[in-house]
CSV table of C-alpha atoms in Angstrom, one decimal:
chain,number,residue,atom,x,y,z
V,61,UNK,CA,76.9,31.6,-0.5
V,62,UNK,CA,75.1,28.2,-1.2
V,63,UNK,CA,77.2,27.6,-4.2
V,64,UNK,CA,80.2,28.2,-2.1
V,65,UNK,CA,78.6,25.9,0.3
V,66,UNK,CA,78.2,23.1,-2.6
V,67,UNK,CA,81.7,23.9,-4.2
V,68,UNK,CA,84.0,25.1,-2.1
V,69,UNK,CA,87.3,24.1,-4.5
V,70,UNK,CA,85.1,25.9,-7.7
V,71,UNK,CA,87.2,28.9,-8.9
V,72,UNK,CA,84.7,30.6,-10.4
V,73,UNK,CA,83.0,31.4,-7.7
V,74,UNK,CA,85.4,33.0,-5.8
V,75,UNK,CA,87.0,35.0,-9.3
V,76,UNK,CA,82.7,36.3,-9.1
V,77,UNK,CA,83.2,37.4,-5.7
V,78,UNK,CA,86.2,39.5,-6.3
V,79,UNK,CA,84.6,41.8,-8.6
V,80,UNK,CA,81.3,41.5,-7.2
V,81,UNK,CA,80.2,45.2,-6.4
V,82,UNK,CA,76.8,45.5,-4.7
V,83,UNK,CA,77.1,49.1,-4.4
V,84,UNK,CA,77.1,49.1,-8.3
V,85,UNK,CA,74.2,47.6,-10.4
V,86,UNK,CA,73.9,43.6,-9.5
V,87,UNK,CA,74.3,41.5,-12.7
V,88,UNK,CA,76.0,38.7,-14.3
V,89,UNK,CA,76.2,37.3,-17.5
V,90,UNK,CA,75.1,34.1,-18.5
V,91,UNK,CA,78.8,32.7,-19.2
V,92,UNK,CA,78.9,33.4,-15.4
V,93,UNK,CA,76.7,31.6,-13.8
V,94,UNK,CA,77.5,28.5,-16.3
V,95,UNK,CA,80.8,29.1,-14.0
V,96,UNK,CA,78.9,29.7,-10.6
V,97,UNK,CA,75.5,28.4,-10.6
V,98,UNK,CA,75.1,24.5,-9.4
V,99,UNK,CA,71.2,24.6,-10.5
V,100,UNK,CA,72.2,25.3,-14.3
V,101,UNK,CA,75.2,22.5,-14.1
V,102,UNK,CA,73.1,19.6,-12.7
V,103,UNK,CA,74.1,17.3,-15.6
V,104,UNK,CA,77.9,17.8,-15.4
V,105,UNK,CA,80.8,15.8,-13.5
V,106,UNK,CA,81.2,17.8,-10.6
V,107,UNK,CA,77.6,18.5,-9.4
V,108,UNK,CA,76.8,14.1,-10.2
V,109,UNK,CA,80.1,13.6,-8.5
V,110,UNK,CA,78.8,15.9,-5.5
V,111,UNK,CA,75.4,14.0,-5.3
V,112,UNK,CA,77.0,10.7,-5.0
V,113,UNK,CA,79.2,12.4,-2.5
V,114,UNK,CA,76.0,12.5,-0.5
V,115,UNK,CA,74.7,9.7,-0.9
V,116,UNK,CA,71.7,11.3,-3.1
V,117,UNK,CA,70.2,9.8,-6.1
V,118,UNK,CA,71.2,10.6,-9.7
V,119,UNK,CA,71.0,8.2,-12.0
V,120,UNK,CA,68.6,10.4,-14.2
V,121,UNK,CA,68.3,14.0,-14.6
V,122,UNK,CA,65.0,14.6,-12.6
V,123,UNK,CA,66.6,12.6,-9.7
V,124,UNK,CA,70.0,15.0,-10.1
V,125,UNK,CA,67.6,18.0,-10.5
V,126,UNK,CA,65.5,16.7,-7.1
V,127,UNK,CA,68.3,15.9,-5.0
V,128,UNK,CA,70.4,19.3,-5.5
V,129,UNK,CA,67.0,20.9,-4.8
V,130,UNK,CA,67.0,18.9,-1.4
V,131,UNK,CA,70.2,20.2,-0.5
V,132,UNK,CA,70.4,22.5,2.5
């Protein structure tokens, strides 16, 4: 839900959601959440772009890394 939240337009999230199955076992390989996951794509176009977006700092990576972690 909070990458939703942070990318609404990001495909990958919604092709996770549709085969999702929490009645099955919960997992998801690592090439998915390279797709899904904001926290592990802090350094690339769309998450800086996002920050700026906001108004957030991100010049360097611990300021990237800081401000997604100050995103409600």
């Amino acid at each position: 839900a909070f990458a939703s939240h942070l990318e609404p337009d990001n495909g990958n999230i919604e092709l996770f959601r549709d085969f999702y199955n929490s009645s099955l076992r919960v997992y998801s390989t690592l090439a998915d959440e390279r797709g899904i996951n904001p926290y592990l794509r802090f350094n690339e176009a769309p998450i800086i772009d996002l920050l700026r977006r906001k108004g957030l700092p991100g010049d360097t990576e611990w300021e990237r890394w800081n401000s997604l972690m100050s995103i409600d």
